[in-house]
mmCIF file of C-alpha atoms in Angstrom:
data_model
loop_
_atom_site.group_PDB
_atom_site.id
_atom_site.type_symbol
_atom_site.label_atom_id
_atom_site.label_comp_id
_atom_site.label_asym_id
_atom_site.label_seq_id
_atom_site.Cartn_x
_atom_site.Cartn_y
_atom_site.Cartn_z
ATOM 1 C CA UNK A 13 23.979 -87.627 35.219
ATOM 2 C CA UNK A 14 24.900 -90.879 33.500
ATOM 3 C CA UNK A 15 24.514 -94.625 33.895
ATOM 4 C CA UNK A 16 27.472 -94.563 36.306
ATOM 5 C CA UNK A 17 25.390 -92.476 38.728
ATOM 6 C CA UNK A 18 22.447 -94.909 38.675
ATOM 7 C CA UNK A 19 21.011 -95.459 42.163
ATOM 8 C CA UNK A 20 18.912 -98.670 42.301
ATOM 9 C CA UNK A 21 17.150 -97.689 45.550
ATOM 10 C CA UNK A 22 15.963 -94.319 44.216
ATOM 11 C CA UNK A 23 13.465 -93.347 41.514
ATOM 12 C CA UNK A 24 16.249 -93.709 38.952
ATOM 13 C CA UNK A 25 14.596 -97.041 38.170
ATOM 14 C CA UNK A 26 11.812 -94.917 36.626
ATOM 15 C CA UNK A 27 13.804 -91.928 35.360
ATOM 16 C CA UNK A 28 16.332 -93.879 33.293
ATOM 17 C CA UNK A 29 13.837 -96.032 31.333
ATOM 18 C CA UNK A 30 11.656 -92.981 30.617
ATOM 19 C CA UNK A 31 14.616 -90.895 29.471
ATOM 20 C CA UNK A 32 15.960 -93.807 27.396
ATOM 21 C CA UNK A 33 12.698 -94.262 25.449
ATOM 22 C CA UNK A 34 12.447 -90.526 24.869
ATOM 23 C CA UNK A 35 16.130 -90.408 23.843
ATOM 24 C CA UNK A 36 15.652 -93.168 21.230
ATOM 25 C CA UNK A 37 12.734 -91.378 19.596
ATOM 26 C CA UNK A 38 14.525 -88.039 19.784
ATOM 27 C CA UNK A 39 17.555 -89.431 17.940
ATOM 28 C CA UNK A 40 15.317 -90.854 15.209
ATOM 29 C CA UNK A 41 13.425 -87.599 14.637
ATOM 30 C CA UNK A 42 16.525 -85.418 15.088
ATOM 31 C CA UNK A 43 18.231 -87.326 12.274
ATOM 32 C CA UNK A 44 15.478 -86.061 9.958
ATOM 33 C CA UNK A 45 14.407 -82.700 11.423
ATOM 34 C CA UNK A 46 17.583 -81.542 13.165
ATOM 35 C CA UNK A 47 18.842 -81.797 16.773
ATOM 36 C CA UNK A 48 17.419 -78.463 17.991
ATOM 37 C CA UNK A 49 14.129 -78.693 16.086
ATOM 38 C CA UNK A 50 11.015 -78.063 18.196
ATOM 39 C CA UNK A 51 9.005 -80.825 16.509
ATOM 40 C CA UNK A 52 11.789 -83.387 16.971
ATOM 41 C CA UNK A 53 11.471 -82.947 20.733
ATOM 42 C CA UNK A 54 7.654 -82.697 20.634
ATOM 43 C CA UNK A 55 7.373 -85.932 18.645
ATOM 44 C CA UNK A 56 9.795 -87.682 20.986
ATOM 45 C CA UNK A 57 7.464 -86.858 23.902
ATOM 46 C CA UNK A 58 4.393 -88.019 21.980
ATOM 47 C CA UNK A 59 5.991 -91.280 20.874
ATOM 48 C CA UNK A 60 7.141 -91.906 24.425
ATOM 49 C CA UNK A 61 3.425 -91.984 25.267
ATOM 50 C CA UNK A 62 2.617 -94.244 22.316
ATOM 51 C CA UNK A 63 5.392 -96.654 23.292
ATOM 52 C CA UNK A 64 4.134 -96.886 26.853
ATOM 53 C CA UNK A 65 0.528 -97.428 25.741
ATOM 54 C CA UNK A 66 1.607 -100.091 23.247
ATOM 55 C CA UNK A 67 3.386 -101.946 26.059
ATOM 56 C CA UNK A 68 0.233 -101.676 28.164
ATOM 57 C CA UNK A 69 -2.084 -102.870 25.375
ATOM 58 C CA UNK A 70 -2.779 -106.336 26.826
ATOM 59 C CA UNK A 71 -3.419 -104.994 30.352
ATOM 60 C CA UNK A 72 -5.733 -102.414 28.761
ATOM 61 C CA UNK A 73 -7.715 -105.176 27.021
ATOM 62 C CA UNK A 74 -7.966 -107.005 30.348
ATOM 63 C CA UNK A 75 -9.163 -103.761 31.923
ATOM 64 C CA UNK A 76 -11.962 -103.439 29.360
ATOM 65 C CA UNK A 77 -12.960 -107.087 29.807
ATOM 66 C CA UNK A 78 -12.924 -106.642 33.581
ATOM 67 C CA UNK A 79 -15.132 -103.556 33.288
ATOM 68 C CA UNK A 80 -17.647 -105.413 31.110
ATOM 69 C CA UNK A 81 -17.589 -108.388 33.460
ATOM 70 C CA UNK A 82 -18.176 -106.062 36.409
ATOM 71 C CA UNK A 83 -21.257 -104.687 34.669
ATOM 72 C CA UNK A 84 -22.561 -108.215 34.042
ATOM 73 C CA UNK A 85 -22.117 -109.089 37.721
ATOM 74 C CA UNK A 86 -23.957 -106.001 38.963
ATOM 75 C CA UNK A 87 -27.317 -107.785 39.477
ATOM 76 C CA UNK A 88 -25.658 -110.477 41.608
ATOM 77 C CA UNK A 89 -23.670 -107.857 43.518
ATOM 78 C CA UNK A 90 -26.884 -105.968 44.290
ATOM 79 C CA UNK A 91 -28.434 -109.169 45.627
ATOM 80 C CA UNK A 92 -25.435 -109.665 47.926
ATOM 81 C CA UNK A 93 -25.586 -106.051 49.073
ATOM 82 C CA UNK A 94 -29.262 -106.411 49.883
ATOM 83 C CA UNK A 95 -28.732 -109.707 51.690
ATOM 84 C CA UNK A 96 -25.523 -108.929 53.621
ATOM 85 C CA UNK A 97 -25.603 -105.135 53.664
ATOM 86 C CA UNK A 98 -25.287 -104.943 57.451
ATOM 87 C CA UNK A 99 -22.644 -107.664 57.769
ATOM 88 C CA UNK A 100 -19.564 -106.198 56.065
ATOM 89 C CA UNK A 101 -17.334 -109.164 56.817
ATOM 90 C CA UNK A 102 -19.795 -111.657 55.334
ATOM 91 C CA UNK A 103 -20.363 -109.289 52.433
ATOM 92 C CA UNK A 104 -16.625 -109.196 51.673
ATOM 93 C CA UNK A 105 -16.395 -112.995 51.820
ATOM 94 C CA UNK A 106 -19.362 -113.436 49.483
ATOM 95 C CA UNK A 107 -17.908 -110.874 47.065
ATOM 96 C CA UNK A 108 -14.595 -112.724 46.985
ATOM 97 C CA UNK A 109 -16.435 -115.986 46.392
ATOM 98 C CA UNK A 110 -18.390 -114.445 43.516
ATOM 99 C CA UNK A 111 -15.210 -113.054 41.978
ATOM 100 C CA UNK A 112 -13.465 -116.430 42.215
ATOM 101 C CA UNK A 113 -16.396 -118.237 40.604
ATOM 102 C CA UNK A 114 -16.352 -115.905 37.599
ATOM 103 C CA UNK A 115 -12.574 -115.453 37.409
ATOM 104 C CA UNK A 116 -12.933 -111.748 38.139
ATOM 105 C CA UNK A 117 -9.864 -109.795 39.261
ATOM 106 C CA UNK A 118 -10.527 -106.085 39.987
ATOM 107 C CA UNK A 119 -6.786 -105.336 40.235
ATOM 108 C CA UNK A 120 -6.393 -105.934 36.477
ATOM 109 C CA UNK A 121 -8.757 -103.050 35.794
ATOM 110 C CA UNK A 122 -6.467 -100.607 37.608
ATOM 111 C CA UNK A 123 -3.119 -101.808 36.239
ATOM 112 C CA UNK A 124 -2.896 -99.492 33.161
ATOM 113 C CA UNK A 125 -3.792 -96.445 35.257
ATOM 114 C CA UNK A 126 -1.295 -97.308 37.998
ATOM 115 C CA UNK A 127 1.450 -97.984 35.435
ATOM 116 C CA UNK A 128 1.040 -94.518 33.895
ATOM 117 C CA UNK A 129 1.507 -92.657 37.176
ATOM 118 C CA UNK A 130 5.265 -93.339 37.580
ATOM 119 C CA UNK A 131 5.806 -92.646 33.864
ATOM 120 C CA UNK A 132 4.108 -89.259 34.144
ATOM 121 C CA UNK A 133 6.141 -88.377 37.240
ATOM 122 C CA UNK A 134 9.309 -89.656 35.575
ATOM 123 C CA UNK A 135 8.738 -87.570 32.442
ATOM 124 C CA UNK A 136 7.965 -84.481 34.510
ATOM 125 C CA UNK A 137 11.208 -84.930 36.460
ATOM 126 C CA UNK A 138 13.307 -85.543 33.332
ATOM 127 C CA UNK A 139 11.882 -82.434 31.626
ATOM 128 C CA UNK A 140 12.556 -80.291 34.698
ATOM 129 C CA UNK A 141 16.110 -81.641 34.814
ATOM 130 C CA UNK A 142 16.909 -80.026 31.465
ATOM 131 C CA UNK A 143 16.769 -76.676 33.266
ATOM 132 C CA UNK A 144 18.398 -76.866 36.714
ATOM 133 C CA UNK A 145 19.062 -73.160 37.046
ATOM 134 C CA UNK A 146 16.076 -72.812 39.396
ATOM 135 C CA UNK A 147 16.982 -75.617 41.815
ATOM 136 C CA UNK A 148 13.839 -77.101 43.279
ATOM 137 C CA UNK A 149 12.823 -80.342 44.971
ATOM 138 C CA UNK A 150 15.364 -83.110 44.366
ATOM 139 C CA UNK A 151 17.618 -80.879 42.264
ATOM 140 C CA UNK A 152 20.765 -78.897 42.959
ATOM 141 C CA UNK A 153 21.100 -75.312 41.770
ATOM 142 C CA UNK A 154 23.316 -74.826 38.685
ATOM 143 C CA UNK A 155 24.412 -71.825 36.704
ATOM 144 C CA UNK A 156 23.447 -71.517 33.037
ATOM 145 C CA UNK A 157 26.883 -72.752 31.909
ATOM 146 C CA UNK A 158 26.991 -75.632 34.414
ATOM 147 C CA UNK A 159 23.512 -76.668 33.361
ATOM 148 C CA UNK A 160 24.504 -76.885 29.684
ATOM 149 C CA UNK A 161 27.642 -78.846 30.547
ATOM 150 C CA UNK A 162 25.787 -81.479 32.611
ATOM 151 C CA UNK A 163 23.957 -84.429 31.093
ATOM 152 C CA UNK A 164 20.387 -85.387 31.965
ATOM 153 C CA UNK A 165 20.098 -89.146 32.549
ATOM 154 C CA UNK A 166 20.409 -90.682 29.033
ATOM 155 C CA UNK A 167 20.824 -87.277 27.384
ATOM 156 C CA UNK A 168 24.327 -85.912 26.848
ATOM 157 C CA UNK A 169 25.319 -82.290 27.631
ATOM 158 C CA UNK A 170 24.972 -81.564 23.899
ATOM 159 C CA UNK A 171 21.409 -82.915 23.959
ATOM 160 C CA UNK A 172 20.625 -80.681 26.943
ATOM 161 C CA UNK A 173 21.766 -77.671 24.921
ATOM 162 C CA UNK A 174 19.643 -78.732 21.938
ATOM 163 C CA UNK A 175 16.584 -79.052 24.189
ATOM 164 C CA UNK A 176 17.067 -75.541 25.580
ATOM 165 C CA UNK A 177 17.534 -74.187 22.042
ATOM 166 C CA UNK A 178 14.363 -75.832 20.659
ATOM 167 C CA UNK A 179 11.452 -73.397 20.389
ATOM 168 C CA UNK A 180 8.456 -72.584 18.211
ATOM 169 C CA UNK A 181 8.177 -68.854 17.473
ATOM 170 C CA UNK A 182 10.080 -68.160 20.670
ATOM 171 C CA UNK A 183 8.180 -70.710 22.799
ATOM 172 C CA UNK A 184 10.603 -73.284 24.321
ATOM 173 C CA UNK A 185 9.180 -76.789 24.669
ATOM 174 C CA UNK A 186 10.300 -76.927 28.318
ATOM 175 C CA UNK A 187 8.731 -73.583 29.333
ATOM 176 C CA UNK A 188 5.307 -72.838 30.789
ATOM 177 C CA UNK A 189 3.080 -69.755 30.625
ATOM 178 C CA UNK A 190 3.454 -68.562 34.222
ATOM 179 C CA UNK A 191 7.204 -69.240 34.465
ATOM 180 C CA UNK A 192 9.144 -66.473 36.208
ATOM 181 C CA UNK A 193 12.536 -68.016 36.972
ATOM 182 C CA UNK A 194 15.076 -69.962 34.959
ATOM 183 C CA UNK A 195 14.357 -68.016 31.792
ATOM 184 C CA UNK A 196 18.063 -67.354 31.144
ATOM 185 C CA UNK A 197 18.645 -71.051 30.482
ATOM 186 C CA UNK A 198 16.627 -70.872 27.256
ATOM 187 C CA UNK A 199 18.177 -69.501 24.115
ATOM 188 C CA UNK A 200 14.956 -67.624 23.378
ATOM 189 C CA UNK A 201 11.906 -67.041 25.549
ATOM 190 C CA UNK A 202 8.882 -65.048 24.394
ATOM 191 C CA UNK A 203 5.946 -65.186 26.806
ATOM 192 C CA UNK A 204 3.234 -64.207 24.275
ATOM 193 C CA UNK A 205 4.587 -66.944 22.007
ATOM 194 C CA UNK A 206 4.485 -69.454 24.871
ATOM 195 C CA UNK A 207 0.847 -68.521 25.528
ATOM 196 C CA UNK A 208 0.006 -68.612 21.813
ATOM 197 C CA UNK A 209 1.418 -72.127 21.439
ATOM 198 C CA UNK A 210 0.338 -73.546 24.802
ATOM 199 C CA UNK A 211 -3.322 -72.438 24.880
ATOM 200 C CA UNK A 212 -4.453 -74.338 21.732
ATOM 201 C CA UNK A 213 -2.646 -77.492 22.879
ATOM 202 C CA UNK A 214 -4.144 -77.050 26.347
ATOM 203 C CA UNK A 215 -7.694 -76.669 24.964
ATOM 204 C CA UNK A 216 -7.232 -79.667 22.654
ATOM 205 C CA UNK A 217 -6.013 -81.723 25.603
ATOM 206 C CA UNK A 218 -9.137 -80.754 27.580
ATOM 207 C CA UNK A 219 -11.427 -81.617 24.646
ATOM 208 C CA UNK A 220 -9.664 -84.955 24.139
ATOM 209 C CA UNK A 221 -10.093 -85.713 27.845
ATOM 210 C CA UNK A 222 -13.813 -84.899 27.645
ATOM 211 C CA UNK A 223 -14.521 -87.091 24.608
ATOM 212 C CA UNK A 224 -12.441 -89.889 26.060
ATOM 213 C CA UNK A 225 -14.473 -89.794 29.285
ATOM 214 C CA UNK A 226 -17.713 -89.479 27.338
ATOM 215 C CA UNK A 227 -16.935 -92.608 25.316
ATOM 216 C CA UNK A 228 -16.277 -94.539 28.527
ATOM 217 C CA UNK A 229 -19.496 -93.363 30.195
ATOM 218 C CA UNK A 230 -21.608 -94.100 27.093
ATOM 219 C CA UNK A 231 -20.635 -97.781 27.239
ATOM 220 C CA UNK A 232 -21.802 -98.252 30.809
ATOM 221 C CA UNK A 233 -24.913 -100.338 31.399
ATOM 222 C CA UNK A 234 -28.070 -98.705 32.754
ATOM 223 C CA UNK A 235 -27.697 -100.407 36.145
ATOM 224 C CA UNK A 236 -24.125 -99.139 36.554
ATOM 225 C CA UNK A 237 -24.899 -95.613 35.337
ATOM 226 C CA UNK A 238 -27.818 -95.215 37.761
ATOM 227 C CA UNK A 239 -25.655 -96.089 40.751
ATOM 228 C CA UNK A 240 -25.218 -92.842 42.794
ATOM 229 C CA UNK A 241 -21.513 -93.414 43.351
ATOM 230 C CA UNK A 242 -20.907 -94.165 39.673
ATOM 231 C CA UNK A 243 -22.996 -91.170 38.603
ATOM 232 C CA UNK A 244 -20.825 -88.868 40.713
ATOM 233 C CA UNK A 245 -17.629 -90.332 39.242
ATOM 234 C CA UNK A 246 -19.051 -89.881 35.742
ATOM 235 C CA UNK A 247 -19.635 -86.183 36.408
ATOM 236 C CA UNK A 248 -16.057 -85.815 37.611
ATOM 237 C CA UNK A 249 -14.761 -87.589 34.508
ATOM 238 C CA UNK A 250 -16.917 -85.547 32.124
ATOM 239 C CA UNK A 251 -16.445 -82.073 33.576
ATOM 240 C CA UNK A 252 -13.883 -81.834 36.378
ATOM 241 C CA UNK A 253 -11.008 -83.683 34.694
ATOM 242 C CA UNK A 254 -11.172 -81.761 31.361
ATOM 243 C CA UNK A 255 -11.527 -78.493 33.248
ATOM 244 C CA UNK A 256 -8.575 -79.466 35.430
ATOM 245 C CA UNK A 257 -6.379 -79.816 32.335
ATOM 246 C CA UNK A 258 -7.336 -76.325 31.159
ATOM 247 C CA UNK A 259 -6.923 -74.750 34.609
ATOM 248 C CA UNK A 260 -3.628 -76.521 35.360
ATOM 249 C CA UNK A 261 -2.174 -75.994 31.889
ATOM 250 C CA UNK A 262 -0.589 -72.566 32.606
ATOM 251 C CA UNK A 263 1.494 -74.130 35.396
ATOM 252 C CA UNK A 264 2.778 -77.096 33.368
ATOM 253 C CA UNK A 265 5.579 -77.211 30.778
ATOM 254 C CA UNK A 266 4.435 -77.347 27.173
ATOM 255 C CA UNK A 267 5.916 -80.849 26.834
ATOM 256 C CA UNK A 268 3.705 -82.130 29.683
ATOM 257 C CA UNK A 269 0.592 -80.699 28.002
ATOM 258 C CA UNK A 270 1.652 -82.507 24.819
ATOM 259 C CA UNK A 271 2.009 -85.681 26.873
ATOM 260 C CA UNK A 272 -1.529 -85.326 28.242
ATOM 261 C CA UNK A 273 -2.977 -84.572 24.801
ATOM 262 C CA UNK A 274 -1.197 -87.541 23.180
ATOM 263 C CA UNK A 275 -2.231 -89.898 25.958
ATOM 264 C CA UNK A 276 -5.932 -89.057 25.614
ATOM 265 C CA UNK A 277 -5.853 -89.224 21.813
ATOM 266 C CA UNK A 278 -4.273 -92.686 21.989
ATOM 267 C CA UNK A 279 -6.738 -93.837 24.664
ATOM 268 C CA UNK A 280 -9.711 -92.615 22.623
ATOM 269 C CA UNK A 281 -8.646 -94.509 19.495
ATOM 270 C CA UNK A 282 -7.529 -97.623 21.358
ATOM 271 C CA UNK A 283 -10.753 -97.737 23.345
ATOM 272 C CA UNK A 284 -12.892 -97.727 20.196
ATOM 273 C CA UNK A 285 -10.733 -100.413 18.599
ATOM 274 C CA UNK A 286 -10.746 -102.717 21.641
ATOM 275 C CA UNK A 287 -14.495 -102.360 22.261
ATOM 276 C CA UNK A 288 -15.215 -103.126 18.601
ATOM 277 C CA UNK A 289 -12.920 -106.158 18.774
ATOM 278 C CA UNK A 290 -14.567 -107.507 21.947
ATOM 279 C CA UNK A 291 -18.080 -106.947 20.567
ATOM 280 C CA UNK A 292 -17.093 -108.777 17.370
ATOM 281 C CA UNK A 293 -15.729 -111.687 19.421
ATOM 282 C CA UNK A 294 -18.995 -111.821 21.395
ATOM 283 C CA UNK A 295 -21.031 -111.871 18.166
ATOM 284 C CA UNK A 296 -18.892 -114.699 16.748
ATOM 285 C CA UNK A 297 -19.258 -116.642 19.995
ATOM 286 C CA UNK A 298 -23.048 -116.209 19.952
ATOM 287 C CA UNK A 299 -23.202 -117.235 16.281
ATOM 288 C CA UNK A 300 -21.157 -120.357 16.990
ATOM 289 C CA UNK A 301 -23.504 -121.238 19.862
ATOM 290 C CA UNK A 302 -26.555 -120.847 17.601
ATOM 291 C CA UNK A 303 -24.938 -122.959 14.870
ATOM 292 C CA UNK A 304 -23.999 -125.650 17.381
ATOM 293 C CA UNK A 305 -27.563 -125.807 18.702
ATOM 294 C CA UNK A 306 -28.950 -125.910 15.165
ATOM 295 C CA UNK A 307 -26.627 -128.786 14.270
ATOM 296 C CA UNK A 308 -27.759 -130.795 17.296
ATOM 297 C CA UNK A 309 -31.466 -130.105 16.758
ATOM 298 C CA UNK A 310 -33.553 -132.784 14.881
ATOM 299 C CA UNK A 311 -34.546 -132.164 11.266
ATOM 300 C CA UNK A 312 -38.182 -131.156 10.617
ATOM 301 C CA UNK A 313 -40.393 -134.251 10.525
ATOM 302 C CA UNK A 314 -37.718 -136.509 12.009
ATOM 303 C CA UNK A 315 -38.346 -137.965 15.438
ATOM 304 C CA UNK A 316 -35.523 -137.423 17.952
ATOM 305 C CA UNK A 317 -33.289 -140.390 18.648
ATOM 306 C CA UNK A 318 -33.559 -141.985 22.055
ATOM 307 C CA UNK A 319 -30.818 -143.649 23.975
ATOM 308 C CA UNK A 320 -31.001 -147.448 24.209
ATOM 309 C CA UNK A 321 -31.993 -148.790 27.598
ATOM 310 C CA UNK A 322 -31.562 -152.428 28.659
ATOM 311 C CA UNK A 323 -34.492 -153.741 30.673
ATOM 312 C CA UNK A 324 -33.830 -157.164 32.257
ATOM 313 C CA UNK A 325 -36.731 -159.549 31.790
ATOM 314 C CA UNK A 326 -37.203 -163.177 32.536
ATOM 315 C CA UNK A 327 -39.765 -165.603 31.253
ATOM 316 C CA UNK A 328 -39.143 -168.880 33.122
ATOM 317 C CA UNK A 329 -35.394 -168.272 32.722
ATOM 318 C CA UNK A 330 -35.613 -168.271 28.937
ATOM 319 C CA UNK A 331 -34.820 -164.573 28.404
ATOM 320 C CA UNK A 332 -31.671 -162.835 29.654
ATOM 321 C CA UNK A 333 -32.845 -159.387 28.760
ATOM 322 C CA UNK A 334 -34.400 -157.172 26.151
ATOM 323 C CA UNK A 335 -33.100 -153.888 24.817
ATOM 324 C CA UNK A 336 -35.902 -151.459 24.102
ATOM 325 C CA UNK A 337 -35.705 -148.103 22.368
ATOM 326 C CA UNK A 338 -38.888 -146.107 21.959
ATOM 327 C CA UNK A 339 -40.850 -142.970 22.544
ATOM 328 C CA UNK A 340 -43.763 -143.848 24.799
ATOM 329 C CA UNK A 341 -44.322 -146.800 27.158
ATOM 330 C CA UNK A 342 -47.525 -147.064 29.068
ATOM 331 C CA UNK A 343 -48.592 -149.661 31.614
ATOM 332 C CA UNK A 344 -52.159 -150.186 32.614
ATOM 333 C CA UNK A 345 -53.211 -152.982 35.044
ATOM 334 C CA UNK A 346 -50.059 -154.959 34.417
ATOM 335 C CA UNK A 347 -50.346 -154.687 30.615
ATOM 336 C CA UNK A 348 -47.560 -153.072 28.577
ATOM 337 C CA UNK A 349 -48.184 -151.284 25.361
ATOM 338 C CA UNK A 350 -45.206 -150.532 23.125
ATOM 339 C CA UNK A 351 -45.586 -148.347 20.060
ATOM 340 C CA UNK A 352 -42.983 -147.786 17.319
ATOM 341 C CA UNK A 353 -40.074 -149.381 19.124
ATOM 342 C CA UNK A 354 -37.277 -151.713 18.199
ATOM 343 C CA UNK A 355 -36.958 -154.826 20.283
ATOM 344 C CA UNK A 356 -33.751 -156.783 20.467
ATOM 345 C CA UNK A 357 -34.027 -160.062 22.333
ATOM 346 C CA UNK A 358 -31.009 -162.028 23.348
ATOM 347 C CA UNK A 359 -31.798 -165.679 24.025
ATOM 348 C CA UNK A 360 -29.956 -167.920 26.371
ATOM 349 C CA UNK A 361 -28.586 -171.346 25.582
ATOM 350 C CA UNK A 362 -31.266 -172.932 27.785
ATOM 351 C CA UNK A 363 -33.957 -174.696 25.686
ATOM 352 C CA UNK A 364 -37.187 -172.796 25.560
ATOM 353 C CA UNK A 365 -40.534 -174.444 25.560
ATOM 354 C CA UNK A 366 -42.814 -173.693 22.662
ATOM 355 C CA UNK A 367 -45.348 -172.051 24.938
ATOM 356 C CA UNK A 368 -42.704 -169.678 26.313
ATOM 357 C CA UNK A 369 -41.809 -168.103 23.021
ATOM 358 C CA UNK A 370 -41.910 -164.387 22.605
ATOM 359 C CA UNK A 371 -43.386 -163.344 19.328
ATOM 360 C CA UNK A 372 -42.860 -159.898 17.843
ATOM 361 C CA UNK A 373 -45.275 -158.578 15.294
ATOM 362 C CA UNK A 374 -45.659 -154.995 14.004
ATOM 363 C CA UNK A 375 -43.147 -153.688 16.516
ATOM 364 C CA UNK A 376 -45.337 -154.943 19.393
ATOM 365 C CA UNK A 377 -44.456 -157.449 22.110
ATOM 366 C CA UNK A 378 -46.901 -160.294 22.799
ATOM 367 C CA UNK A 379 -46.019 -162.793 25.466
ATOM 368 C CA UNK A 380 -47.619 -166.261 25.423
ATOM 369 C CA UNK A 381 -47.270 -168.004 28.747
ATOM 370 C CA UNK A 382 -48.031 -171.538 29.851
ATOM 371 C CA UNK A 383 -51.607 -172.189 30.717
ATOM 372 C CA UNK A 384 -52.274 -171.790 34.359
ATOM 373 C CA UNK A 385 -49.294 -169.505 34.893
ATOM 374 C CA UNK A 386 -50.212 -166.116 36.276
ATOM 375 C CA UNK A 387 -48.517 -163.233 34.434
ATOM 376 C CA UNK A 388 -46.110 -161.174 36.464
ATOM 377 C CA UNK A 389 -46.680 -157.475 36.751
ATOM 378 C CA UNK A 390 -43.804 -155.271 35.736
ATOM 379 C CA UNK A 391 -42.799 -152.695 38.259
ATOM 380 C CA UNK A 392 -42.753 -149.128 36.955
#
């Protein structure tokens, strides 16, 4: 297989990129360790995982933020479930409305997981294609010689031979513990050695899966964890998935077990880093909010500033208006008391009679009206 045989409507769109990334890392490690070295191939598989996870870093951060946001929205979701539990259509509409209001997109939380599925399938297919002496689904049967003379996507026929030669104490990287056919393709195959190498990696992969799931469950809020559906999923993640790795390990190539182990180790470390980063950002945001409120708060012993309000007044047409700023204004039986306020009076060009003057003394307003003129009551 080569680039000339690329079929755009098939899964080659997955197989070629996966094989290309693995090929790049293999060439780098083979230049140091040797082309048929077991660890050169093992590291190429592991760094294929690291490359994929690095590319999915931003979607992973969005996934964590979406998960935290989902936990924050749980009280509101419960209210909607209680209110529209019997009306599923209305419930769906209200949920969509709630998600739009908070900018919540549940699809972003599933993107990293969905992106890893084709990569896993692509890697599994590429690894199986190094040994085509057994035939199988999607593969044609080849003899041992034909298999070594045929390339595997980005890998040349020489690379295929190096892969089949690579082994650790007689355990080929492409073999699995229960394998019965296709053994002639490997330069050396020792079943006890395959078991000896595979079992520790398999157990480590199961342990890594457990601690990875445990870290995820520990960060769930109490409301989410007590949900019956979530509690069941947590049990699956904590016990069934790690056990599944150990039970399924004997039927998977050693390279696939390495892939699973590397993926969970990366996820565990990345999860701790991202959660710490998000928590630090939240603390900084809260601190900035506190500082902003403290800056806007009045100093001890200083009265808060009030906005200036313009109150139109008229005393026989002599006053256009008065601007009053103060704390308390009380009116009793048409009388106005003003305490500790600044009064700005703008006079008109119309002559004012002496009896119509407004005198201000000690920040108080005293109006002297013409004799016989009844004072007007100010509306509140």
